[in-house]
């Protein structure tokens, strides 16, 4: 059971001191002088202002600025292209119809976009691109006020300097860890419904909350998300899941009803009480499993593990059943859940390997619970490892994360049992090549021994030897040949009968 309300979105606690935030941002930006001074000098020579803008300013204030910098300027794209050609190592203009030219210099990737004052048709999220003439006009069209700040880059006695612009109060929102829109959220979300998903993504990435009016608009306009292509939805969901607090971003999508349209299997779990009756519901349990899986990540965020942790019990709503004494059960929910996950990820056009890996982890997550402490035979260990394949390290983490009971004795017993399984795997791996369990005879040998031509019989023989290898472990060649011939004779006998 988790202490937090499963509808929690983020921690919008004590405001941060604005002056300290600005000082940190200025220090970060001035630190880019070795890369940016010549670029600013060229814009200055042409009497053109250049502004760091949007997420780059937000991240500079938060002390998390990366290697991607976004700029805006009144200069038209052809002028920007000319300046970058002389300054950068590489320049590309794949976004030039939207006024954006990109470049790389000294490992820093930058995008410079001409001021815009776009208009929307209300049907798609693609605006009619209109170049603007004012910084304020460019900033007010942006999704959230924390992304509507700019820093003008200047040269003072040859040194890089910065001047802050905040026409819509983004710094105040950032200090309060709050997401709000420059204009009414209903207008903003109607112009581009993807902004509702971006709100949830920023909640996950930044740990911010959302303004009451933003949450209300997301709830009222949830169906608008159906205007967005599944490809764009998938990108935003992944960014959300890779954030520092994906449970918070997902909670926002669930409580506003947007998740019903983009991933209905997730809110469906809120309706299902866990069989132990110690969790608020399967949804709350799954959020805790997600947290505990993340605690085990070793090399940064693991998208496959996170999705598997969140979705491992997604088959429970469809398999819920009650006994005569009122106890609830979810038999074979891992099988049903695996199919549901595969179908949903395909609909969202996830890459095949992600779909396969997440659904396979969901399918396998209950396998461990079929065995008690000390009951793992060598054959069972081989099958567990073989079925998991390259997913075995993730399966270990998922199964351990799936223990959320507050019963300390039960939790300790489960962890001890899994420790024992991992010891069995290590012990058997020291004697056998568990990473590549294959038949003791290959296809060519099978055809030679049985006098077969390529065809289905060779495949059936290979499958028999693979099953034998899993059951008994490695056999010497003579024993493998004898077993193969005996199997083939039995097969032929059955066909003649």
mmCIF file of N, CA, C and O in Angstrom, residues 48 91 124 139 143 167 185 225 234 276 298 318 387 405 435 491 495 497:
data_model
loop_
_atom_site.group_PDB
_atom_site.id
_atom_site.type_symbol
_atom_site.label_atom_id
_atom_site.label_comp_id
_atom_site.label_asym_id
_atom_site.label_seq_id
_atom_site.Cartn_x
_atom_site.Cartn_y
_atom_site.Cartn_z
ATOM 1 N N UNK A 48 20.582 42.843 -35.132
ATOM 2 C CA UNK A 48 19.501 41.879 -34.927
ATOM 3 C C UNK A 48 19.610 41.304 -33.513
ATOM 4 O O UNK A 48 20.673 40.821 -33.123
ATOM 5 N N UNK A 91 25.094 22.695 -40.471
ATOM 6 C CA UNK A 91 23.834 23.425 -40.512
ATOM 7 C C UNK A 91 22.825 22.582 -41.287
ATOM 8 O O UNK A 91 23.161 21.971 -42.300
ATOM 9 N N UNK A 124 -6.942 20.648 -36.776
ATOM 10 C CA UNK A 124 -5.687 19.927 -36.560
ATOM 11 C C UNK A 124 -4.844 20.728 -35.586
ATOM 12 O O UNK A 124 -5.209 21.836 -35.184
ATOM 13 N N UNK A 139 6.243 35.023 -27.557
ATOM 14 C CA UNK A 139 6.192 34.319 -26.279
ATOM 15 C C UNK A 139 4.770 33.973 -25.863
ATOM 16 O O UNK A 139 4.526 32.898 -25.303
ATOM 17 N N UNK A 143 3.118 27.257 -25.057
ATOM 18 C CA UNK A 143 2.200 26.373 -24.337
ATOM 19 C C UNK A 143 1.991 26.741 -22.878
ATOM 20 O O UNK A 143 0.859 26.812 -22.393
ATOM 21 N N UNK A 167 7.205 38.463 -20.081
ATOM 22 C CA UNK A 167 5.971 39.245 -20.227
ATOM 23 C C UNK A 167 4.724 38.592 -19.645
ATOM 24 O O UNK A 167 3.719 39.283 -19.431
ATOM 25 N N UNK A 185 -6.542 28.416 -20.723
ATOM 26 C CA UNK A 185 -6.138 27.077 -21.151
ATOM 27 C C UNK A 185 -7.080 26.488 -22.204
ATOM 28 O O UNK A 185 -6.637 25.711 -23.057
ATOM 29 N N UNK A 225 -8.037 15.287 -27.372
ATOM 30 C CA UNK A 225 -6.769 14.598 -27.619
ATOM 31 C C UNK A 225 -6.885 13.652 -28.805
ATOM 32 O O UNK A 225 -5.873 13.266 -29.406
ATOM 33 N N UNK A 234 2.521 8.769 -28.715
ATOM 34 C CA UNK A 234 3.541 7.830 -28.257
ATOM 35 C C UNK A 234 4.804 8.559 -27.809
ATOM 36 O O UNK A 234 5.387 8.244 -26.757
ATOM 37 N N UNK A 276 -5.216 -9.188 -2.226
ATOM 38 C CA UNK A 276 -4.851 -9.211 -0.817
ATOM 39 C C UNK A 276 -5.657 -8.205 0.004
ATOM 40 O O UNK A 276 -5.573 -8.205 1.229
ATOM 41 N N UNK A 298 19.961 0.918 -13.188
ATOM 42 C CA UNK A 298 21.404 1.026 -12.990
ATOM 43 C C UNK A 298 22.078 1.976 -13.970
ATOM 44 O O UNK A 298 23.069 2.629 -13.625
ATOM 45 N N UNK A 318 -10.022 -7.654 -16.505
ATOM 46 C CA UNK A 318 -10.741 -8.609 -17.362
ATOM 47 C C UNK A 318 -10.808 -10.009 -16.766
ATOM 48 O O UNK A 318 -11.586 -10.848 -17.238
ATOM 49 N N UNK A 387 12.935 -18.711 -21.375
ATOM 50 C CA UNK A 387 11.780 -17.912 -21.764
ATOM 51 C C UNK A 387 12.043 -16.410 -21.611
ATOM 52 O O UNK A 387 11.522 -15.603 -22.377
ATOM 53 N N UNK A 405 3.796 -5.617 -0.341
ATOM 54 C CA UNK A 405 3.092 -5.905 0.906
ATOM 55 C C UNK A 405 3.746 -5.192 2.083
ATOM 56 O O UNK A 405 4.967 -5.022 2.130
ATOM 57 N N UNK A 435 22.685 -19.082 -21.226
ATOM 58 C CA UNK A 435 22.348 -17.945 -22.086
ATOM 59 C C UNK A 435 21.976 -18.393 -23.492
ATOM 60 O O UNK A 435 21.291 -17.671 -24.214
ATOM 61 N N UNK A 491 7.358 -41.471 -33.709
ATOM 62 C CA UNK A 491 6.573 -40.614 -34.566
ATOM 63 C C UNK A 491 6.097 -41.377 -35.791
ATOM 64 O O UNK A 491 4.938 -41.286 -36.201
ATOM 65 N N UNK A 495 2.180 -42.511 -37.049
ATOM 66 C CA UNK A 495 1.640 -42.169 -38.365
ATOM 67 C C UNK A 495 1.099 -43.383 -39.079
ATOM 68 O O UNK A 495 0.066 -43.326 -39.749
ATOM 69 N N UNK A 497 -0.046 -46.055 -37.615
ATOM 70 C CA UNK A 497 -1.223 -46.555 -36.909
ATOM 71 C C UNK A 497 -2.430 -45.660 -37.147
ATOM 72 O O UNK A 497 -3.547 -46.017 -36.854
#
